Short mmCIF file of C-alpha atoms (C1' of nucleotides) in Angstrom, two decimals:
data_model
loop_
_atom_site.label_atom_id
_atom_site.label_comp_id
_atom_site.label_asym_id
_atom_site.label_seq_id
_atom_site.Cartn_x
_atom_site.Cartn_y
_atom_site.Cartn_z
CA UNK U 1 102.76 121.71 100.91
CA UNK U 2 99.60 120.68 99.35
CA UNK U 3 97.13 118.43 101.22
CA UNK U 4 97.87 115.52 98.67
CA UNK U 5 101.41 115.76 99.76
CA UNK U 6 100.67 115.77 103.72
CA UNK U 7 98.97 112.24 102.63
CA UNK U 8 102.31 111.12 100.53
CA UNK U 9 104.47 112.27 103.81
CA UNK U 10 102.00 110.26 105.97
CA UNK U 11 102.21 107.22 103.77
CA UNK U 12 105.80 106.86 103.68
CA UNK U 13 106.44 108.02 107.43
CA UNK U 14 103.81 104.80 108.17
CA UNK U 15 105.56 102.86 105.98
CA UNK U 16 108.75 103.37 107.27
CA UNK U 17 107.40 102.98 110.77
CA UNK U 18 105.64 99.25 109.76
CA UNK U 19 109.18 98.49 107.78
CA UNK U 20 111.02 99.10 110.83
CA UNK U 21 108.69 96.74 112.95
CA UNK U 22 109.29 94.01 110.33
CA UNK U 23 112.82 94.81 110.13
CA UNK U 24 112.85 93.81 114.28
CA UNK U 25 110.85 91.17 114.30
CA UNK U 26 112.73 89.31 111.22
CA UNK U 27 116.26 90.21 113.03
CA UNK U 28 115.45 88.30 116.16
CA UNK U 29 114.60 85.36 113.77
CA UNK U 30 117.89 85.83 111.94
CA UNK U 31 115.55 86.65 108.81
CA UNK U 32 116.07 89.39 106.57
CA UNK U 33 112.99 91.87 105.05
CA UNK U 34 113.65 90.02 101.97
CA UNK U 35 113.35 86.50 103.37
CA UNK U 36 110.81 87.57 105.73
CA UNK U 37 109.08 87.98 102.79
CA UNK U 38 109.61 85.03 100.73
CA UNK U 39 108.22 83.10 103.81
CA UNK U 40 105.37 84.71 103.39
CA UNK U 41 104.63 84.66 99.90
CA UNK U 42 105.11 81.16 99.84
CA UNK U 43 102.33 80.23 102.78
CA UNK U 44 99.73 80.28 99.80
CA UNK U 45 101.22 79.76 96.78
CA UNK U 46 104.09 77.20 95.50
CA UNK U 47 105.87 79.55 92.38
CA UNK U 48 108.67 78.67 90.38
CA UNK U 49 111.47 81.19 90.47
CA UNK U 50 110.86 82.95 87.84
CA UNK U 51 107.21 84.24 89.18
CA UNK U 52 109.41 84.54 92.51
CA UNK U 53 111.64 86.93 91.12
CA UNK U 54 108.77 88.88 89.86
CA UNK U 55 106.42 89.33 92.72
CA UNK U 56 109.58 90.00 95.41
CA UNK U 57 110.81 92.42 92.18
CA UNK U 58 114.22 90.94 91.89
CA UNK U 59 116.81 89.57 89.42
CA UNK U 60 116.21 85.37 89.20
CA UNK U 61 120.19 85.24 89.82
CA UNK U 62 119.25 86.96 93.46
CA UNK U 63 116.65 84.48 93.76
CA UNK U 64 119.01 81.39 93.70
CA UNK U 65 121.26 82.97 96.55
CA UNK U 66 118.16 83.58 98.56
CA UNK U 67 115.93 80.63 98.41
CA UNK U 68 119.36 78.57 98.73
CA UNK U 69 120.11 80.18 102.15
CA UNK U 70 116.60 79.95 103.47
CA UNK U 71 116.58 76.05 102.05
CA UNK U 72 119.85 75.70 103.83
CA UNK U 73 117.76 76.22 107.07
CA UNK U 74 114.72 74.04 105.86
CA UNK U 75 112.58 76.41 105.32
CA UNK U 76 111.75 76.28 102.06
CA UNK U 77 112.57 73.47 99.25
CA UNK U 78 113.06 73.35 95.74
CA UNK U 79 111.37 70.75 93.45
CA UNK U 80 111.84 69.78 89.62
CA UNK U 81 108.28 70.43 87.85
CA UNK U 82 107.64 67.18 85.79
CA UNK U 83 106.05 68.69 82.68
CA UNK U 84 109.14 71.15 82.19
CA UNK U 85 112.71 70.17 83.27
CA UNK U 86 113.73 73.28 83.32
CA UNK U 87 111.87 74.47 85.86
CA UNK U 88 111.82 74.84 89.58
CA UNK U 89 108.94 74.92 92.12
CA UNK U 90 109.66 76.58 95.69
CA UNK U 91 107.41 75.51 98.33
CA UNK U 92 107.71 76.11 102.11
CA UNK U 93 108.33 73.34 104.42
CA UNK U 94 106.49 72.34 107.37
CA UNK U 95 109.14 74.50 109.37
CA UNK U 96 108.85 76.95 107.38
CA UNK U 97 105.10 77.11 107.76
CA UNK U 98 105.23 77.09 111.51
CA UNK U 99 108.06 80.24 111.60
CA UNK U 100 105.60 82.23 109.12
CA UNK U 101 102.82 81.11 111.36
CA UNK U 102 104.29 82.57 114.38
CA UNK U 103 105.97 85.90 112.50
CA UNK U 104 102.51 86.95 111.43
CA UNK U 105 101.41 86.77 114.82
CA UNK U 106 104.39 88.99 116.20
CA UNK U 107 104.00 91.52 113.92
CA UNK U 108 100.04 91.70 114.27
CA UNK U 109 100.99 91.93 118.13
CA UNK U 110 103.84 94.52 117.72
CA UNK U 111 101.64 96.42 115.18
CA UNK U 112 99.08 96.60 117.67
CA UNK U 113 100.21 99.61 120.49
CA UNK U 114 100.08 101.64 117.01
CA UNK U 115 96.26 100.17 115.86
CA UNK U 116 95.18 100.96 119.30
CA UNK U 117 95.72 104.43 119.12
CA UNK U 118 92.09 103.96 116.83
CA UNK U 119 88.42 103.40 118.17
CA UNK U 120 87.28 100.36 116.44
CA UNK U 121 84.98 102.67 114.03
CA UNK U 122 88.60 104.53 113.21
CA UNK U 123 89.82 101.20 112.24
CA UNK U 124 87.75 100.22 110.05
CA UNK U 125 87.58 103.21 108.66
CA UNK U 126 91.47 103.20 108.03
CA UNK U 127 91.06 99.24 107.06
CA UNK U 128 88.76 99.97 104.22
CA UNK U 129 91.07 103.17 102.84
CA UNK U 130 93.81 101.27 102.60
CA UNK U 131 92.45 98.20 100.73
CA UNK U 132 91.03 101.30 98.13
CA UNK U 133 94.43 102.97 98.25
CA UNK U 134 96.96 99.61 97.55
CA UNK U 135 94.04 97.76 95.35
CA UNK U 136 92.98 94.96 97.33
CA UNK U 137 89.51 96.21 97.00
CA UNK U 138 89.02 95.76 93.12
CA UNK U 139 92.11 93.83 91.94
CA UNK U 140 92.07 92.70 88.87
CA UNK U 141 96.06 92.34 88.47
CA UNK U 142 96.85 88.57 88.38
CA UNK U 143 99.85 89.50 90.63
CA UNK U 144 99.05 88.41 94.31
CA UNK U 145 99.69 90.35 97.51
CA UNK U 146 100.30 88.22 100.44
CA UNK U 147 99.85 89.56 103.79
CA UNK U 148 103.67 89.66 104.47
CA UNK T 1 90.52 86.62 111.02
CA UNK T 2 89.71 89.31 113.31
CA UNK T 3 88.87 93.23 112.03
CA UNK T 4 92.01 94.21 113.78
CA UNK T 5 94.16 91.50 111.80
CA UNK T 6 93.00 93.11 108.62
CA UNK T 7 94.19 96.55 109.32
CA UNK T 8 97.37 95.38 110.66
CA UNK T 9 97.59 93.06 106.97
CA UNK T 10 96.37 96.46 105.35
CA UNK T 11 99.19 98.61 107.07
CA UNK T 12 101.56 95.51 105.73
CA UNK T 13 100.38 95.17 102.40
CA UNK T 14 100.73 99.06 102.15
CA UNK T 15 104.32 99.28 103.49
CA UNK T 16 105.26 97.02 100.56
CA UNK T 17 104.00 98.87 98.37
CA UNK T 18 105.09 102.07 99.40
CA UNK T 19 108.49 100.51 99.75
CA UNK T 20 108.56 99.25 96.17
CA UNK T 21 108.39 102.48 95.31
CA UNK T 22 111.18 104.03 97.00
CA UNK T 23 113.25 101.32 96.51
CA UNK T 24 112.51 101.99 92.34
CA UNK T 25 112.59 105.84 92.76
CA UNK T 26 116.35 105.43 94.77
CA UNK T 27 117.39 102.74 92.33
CA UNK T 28 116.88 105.26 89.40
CA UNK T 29 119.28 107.54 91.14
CA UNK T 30 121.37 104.75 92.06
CA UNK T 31 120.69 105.07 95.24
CA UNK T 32 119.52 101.91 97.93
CA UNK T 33 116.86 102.89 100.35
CA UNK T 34 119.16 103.45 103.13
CA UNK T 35 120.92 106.17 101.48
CA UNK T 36 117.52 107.87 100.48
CA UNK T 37 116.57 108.12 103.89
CA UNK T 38 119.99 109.19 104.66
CA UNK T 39 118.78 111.89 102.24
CA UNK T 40 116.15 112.61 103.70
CA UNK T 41 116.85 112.51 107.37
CA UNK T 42 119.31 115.23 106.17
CA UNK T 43 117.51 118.08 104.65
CA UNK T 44 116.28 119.41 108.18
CA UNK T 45 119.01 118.30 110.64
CA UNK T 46 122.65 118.11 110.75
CA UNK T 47 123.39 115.25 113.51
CA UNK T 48 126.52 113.14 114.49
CA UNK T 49 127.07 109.78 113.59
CA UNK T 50 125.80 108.29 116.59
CA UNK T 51 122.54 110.02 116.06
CA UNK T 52 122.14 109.21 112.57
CA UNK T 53 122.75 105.64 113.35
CA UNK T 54 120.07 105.87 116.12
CA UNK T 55 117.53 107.63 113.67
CA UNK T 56 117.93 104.86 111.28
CA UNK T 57 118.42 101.87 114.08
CA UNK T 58 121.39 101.08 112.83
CA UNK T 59 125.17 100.58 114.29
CA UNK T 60 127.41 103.37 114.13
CA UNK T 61 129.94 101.01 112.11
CA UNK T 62 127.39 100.67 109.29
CA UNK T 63 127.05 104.79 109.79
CA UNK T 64 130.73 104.60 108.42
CA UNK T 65 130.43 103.26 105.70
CA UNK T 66 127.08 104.78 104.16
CA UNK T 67 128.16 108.34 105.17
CA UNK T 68 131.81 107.23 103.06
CA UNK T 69 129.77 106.41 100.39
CA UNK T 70 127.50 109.45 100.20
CA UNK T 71 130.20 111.91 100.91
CA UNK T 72 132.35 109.99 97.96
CA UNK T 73 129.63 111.06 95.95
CA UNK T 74 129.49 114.74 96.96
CA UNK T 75 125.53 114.06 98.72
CA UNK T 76 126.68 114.72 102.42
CA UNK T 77 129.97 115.99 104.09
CA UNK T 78 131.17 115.37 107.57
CA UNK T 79 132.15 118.28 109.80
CA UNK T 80 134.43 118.27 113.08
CA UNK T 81 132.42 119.27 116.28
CA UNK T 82 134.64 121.99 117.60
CA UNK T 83 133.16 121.50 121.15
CA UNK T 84 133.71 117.99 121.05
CA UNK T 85 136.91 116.93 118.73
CA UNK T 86 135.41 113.31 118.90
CA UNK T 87 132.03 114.06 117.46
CA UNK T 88 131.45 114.48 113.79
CA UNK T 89 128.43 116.00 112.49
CA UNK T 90 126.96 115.60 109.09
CA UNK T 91 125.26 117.71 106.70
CA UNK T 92 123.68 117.58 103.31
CA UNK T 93 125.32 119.59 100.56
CA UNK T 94 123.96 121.55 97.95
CA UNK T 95 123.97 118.85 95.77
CA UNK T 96 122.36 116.32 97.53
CA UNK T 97 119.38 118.63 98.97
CA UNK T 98 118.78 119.35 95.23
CA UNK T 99 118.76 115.54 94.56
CA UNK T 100 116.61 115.12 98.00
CA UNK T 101 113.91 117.52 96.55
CA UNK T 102 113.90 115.53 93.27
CA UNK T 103 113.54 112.39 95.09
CA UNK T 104 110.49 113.76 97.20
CA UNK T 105 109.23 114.68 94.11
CA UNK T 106 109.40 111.74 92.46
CA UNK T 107 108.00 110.11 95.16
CA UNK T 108 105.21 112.34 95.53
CA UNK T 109 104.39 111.39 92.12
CA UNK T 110 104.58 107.89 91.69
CA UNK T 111 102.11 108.31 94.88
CA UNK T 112 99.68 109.86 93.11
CA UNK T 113 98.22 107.15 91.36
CA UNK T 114 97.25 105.24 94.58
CA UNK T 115 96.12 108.45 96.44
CA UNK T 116 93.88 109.26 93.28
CA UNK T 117 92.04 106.27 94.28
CA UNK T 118 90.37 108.36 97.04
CA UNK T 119 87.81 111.67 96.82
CA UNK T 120 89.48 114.26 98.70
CA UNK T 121 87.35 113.53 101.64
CA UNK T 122 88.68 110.58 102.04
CA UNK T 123 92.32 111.48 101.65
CA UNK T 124 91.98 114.25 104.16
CA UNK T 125 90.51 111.51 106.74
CA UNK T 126 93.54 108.96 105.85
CA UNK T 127 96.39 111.66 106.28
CA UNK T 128 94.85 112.00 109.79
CA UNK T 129 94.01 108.34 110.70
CA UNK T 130 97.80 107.65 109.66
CA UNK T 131 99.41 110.69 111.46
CA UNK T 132 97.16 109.60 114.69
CA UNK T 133 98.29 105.63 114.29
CA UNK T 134 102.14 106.76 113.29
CA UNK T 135 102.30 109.52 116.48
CA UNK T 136 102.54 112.66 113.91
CA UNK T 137 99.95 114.15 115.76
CA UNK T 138 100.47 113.46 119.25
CA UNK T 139 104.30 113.41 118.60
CA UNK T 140 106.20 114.11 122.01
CA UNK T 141 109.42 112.01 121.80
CA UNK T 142 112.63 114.19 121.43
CA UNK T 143 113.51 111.21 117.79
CA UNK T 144 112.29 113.37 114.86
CA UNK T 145 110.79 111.70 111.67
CA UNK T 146 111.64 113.09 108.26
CA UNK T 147 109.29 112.71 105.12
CA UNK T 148 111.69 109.83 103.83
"C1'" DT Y 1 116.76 80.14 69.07
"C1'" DA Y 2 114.43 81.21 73.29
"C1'" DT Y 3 113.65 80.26 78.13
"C1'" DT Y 4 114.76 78.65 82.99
"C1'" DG Y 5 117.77 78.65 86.33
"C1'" DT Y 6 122.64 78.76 88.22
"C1'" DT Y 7 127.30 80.55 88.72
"C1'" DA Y 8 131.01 84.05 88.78
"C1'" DT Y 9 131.89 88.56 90.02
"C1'" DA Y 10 131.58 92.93 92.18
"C1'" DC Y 11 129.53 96.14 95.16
"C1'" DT Y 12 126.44 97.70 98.95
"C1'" DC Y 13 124.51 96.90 103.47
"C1'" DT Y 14 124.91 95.17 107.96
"C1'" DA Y 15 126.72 93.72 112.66
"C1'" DT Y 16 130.58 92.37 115.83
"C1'" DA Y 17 134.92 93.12 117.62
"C1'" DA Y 18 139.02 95.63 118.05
"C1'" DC Y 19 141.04 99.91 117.63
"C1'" DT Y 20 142.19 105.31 118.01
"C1'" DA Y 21 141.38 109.65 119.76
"C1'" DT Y 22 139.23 112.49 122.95
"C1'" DA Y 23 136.87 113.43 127.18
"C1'" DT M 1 137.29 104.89 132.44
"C1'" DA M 2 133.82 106.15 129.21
"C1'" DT M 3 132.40 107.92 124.76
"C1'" DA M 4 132.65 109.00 119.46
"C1'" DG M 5 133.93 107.29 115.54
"C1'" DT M 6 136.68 104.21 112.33
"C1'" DT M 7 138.54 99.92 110.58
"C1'" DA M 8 138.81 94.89 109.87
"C1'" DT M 9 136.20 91.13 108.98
"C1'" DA M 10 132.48 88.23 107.62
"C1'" DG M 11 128.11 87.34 105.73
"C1'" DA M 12 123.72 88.59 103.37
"C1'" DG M 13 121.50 91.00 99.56
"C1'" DT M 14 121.69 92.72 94.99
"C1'" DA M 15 122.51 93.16 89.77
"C1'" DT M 16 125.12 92.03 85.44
"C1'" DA M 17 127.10 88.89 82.49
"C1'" DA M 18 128.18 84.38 81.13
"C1'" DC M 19 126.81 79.80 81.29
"C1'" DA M 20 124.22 74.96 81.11
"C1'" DA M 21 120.12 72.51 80.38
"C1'" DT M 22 115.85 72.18 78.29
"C1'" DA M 23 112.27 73.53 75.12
#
DNA sequence: TATTGTTATACTCTATAACTATA
DNA sequence: TATAGTTATAGAGTATAACAATA
């Protein structure tokens, strides 16, 4: 195995490890990854489903079953855009807001027996590759990452 | 937002990514993610149902039914413990450890591009600052992790 | 005609509960 | 009784194809 594949291995392992605490933490909200997700893309934005369907990388048919469940809960709500009837805005709700609130600050918490296994320099170290590595460092894309 | 905040949102932002992916590369083979880390769980151990479904954290009912599927599609075949005539242990078969080293492959690949981000001094100090956060390199638990 | 979103359909993934077989 | 695994059931997630409304 070359070195470049000891990083792959290491990515995905981590990966697997962080989808795993996200996996938990939804669960005992009785949210899936997905809508874990969709809660968090929509703390800064308000996209219509289209652009939804695009960012979560899913079929627009998916996205009716799933923003209709999580409006179902009022977490989310749909709105006609005035300029073009066809369309439909998602934004979160006030609930919503709060629950994304307090899921970002379980998973930083959970996350954090594995970030302490770092000195500080080692974390910022790590911090700063992986902002290079996934892009955040010089995006360009006009396709937004949200924390969750 | 504190320094430790961002890594955690870095280790997030990465998982996605990485995730996306998988879930791409195990689409093209018509495969979901569970079933590529089925895959890969696989093509080092041959464990019983109730250890697969603790590997993946998930109930041994749900074990059922993706092993069915996988063995219905000549990836993995179920044996009879003859110690134990309860237990069934599952292996990979020929065919699905040659599909398991395509996968890594492919994986490995559609990697590069984000790991070619990085001089190789820097991807030799990320593949240890994730195997330290992750437990690779400290690893003293008896629960194994596989490359997928 | 093209685009936006929904609906109908089918399949996979998942957990809970009840079950069978073995220990 | 306890454990290993399966089955029945129900619901969520997903894509494809067909559809309605709007542009």
């Amino acid at each position: 195995m070359t070195a470049d594949d000891a990083l792959e291995d290491a990515l995905v392992r981590t990966s697997f490890r962080v989808m795993a605490v996200l996996t938990r933490i939804g669960a005992e909200h009785d949210l899936s990854l997905t809508q874990l997700r969709l809660l968090g893309l929509l703390r800064d934005r308000r996209p219509r489903m289209t652009e939804l369907a695009t960012f979560l990388g899913l079929d627009k048919s998916t996205l009716s079953g799933l923003v209709e469940r999580a409006e179902r809960r009022g977490l989310v709500q749909r709105g006609k855009s005035p300029d073009d009837r066809r369309v439909v805005d998602v934004s979160i709700t006030e609930a919503g807001s709060e629950l994304a609130n307090l899921l970002q600050a379980e998973v930083r918490a959970a996350l954090t027996p594995f970030t302490d296994r770092l000195c500080t320099d080692d974390r910022r170290a790590l911090t700063h590759l992986l902002d290079t590595l996934s892009g955040t460092a010089t995006r360009t894309s006009t396709l937004p990452d949200g924390p969750l």
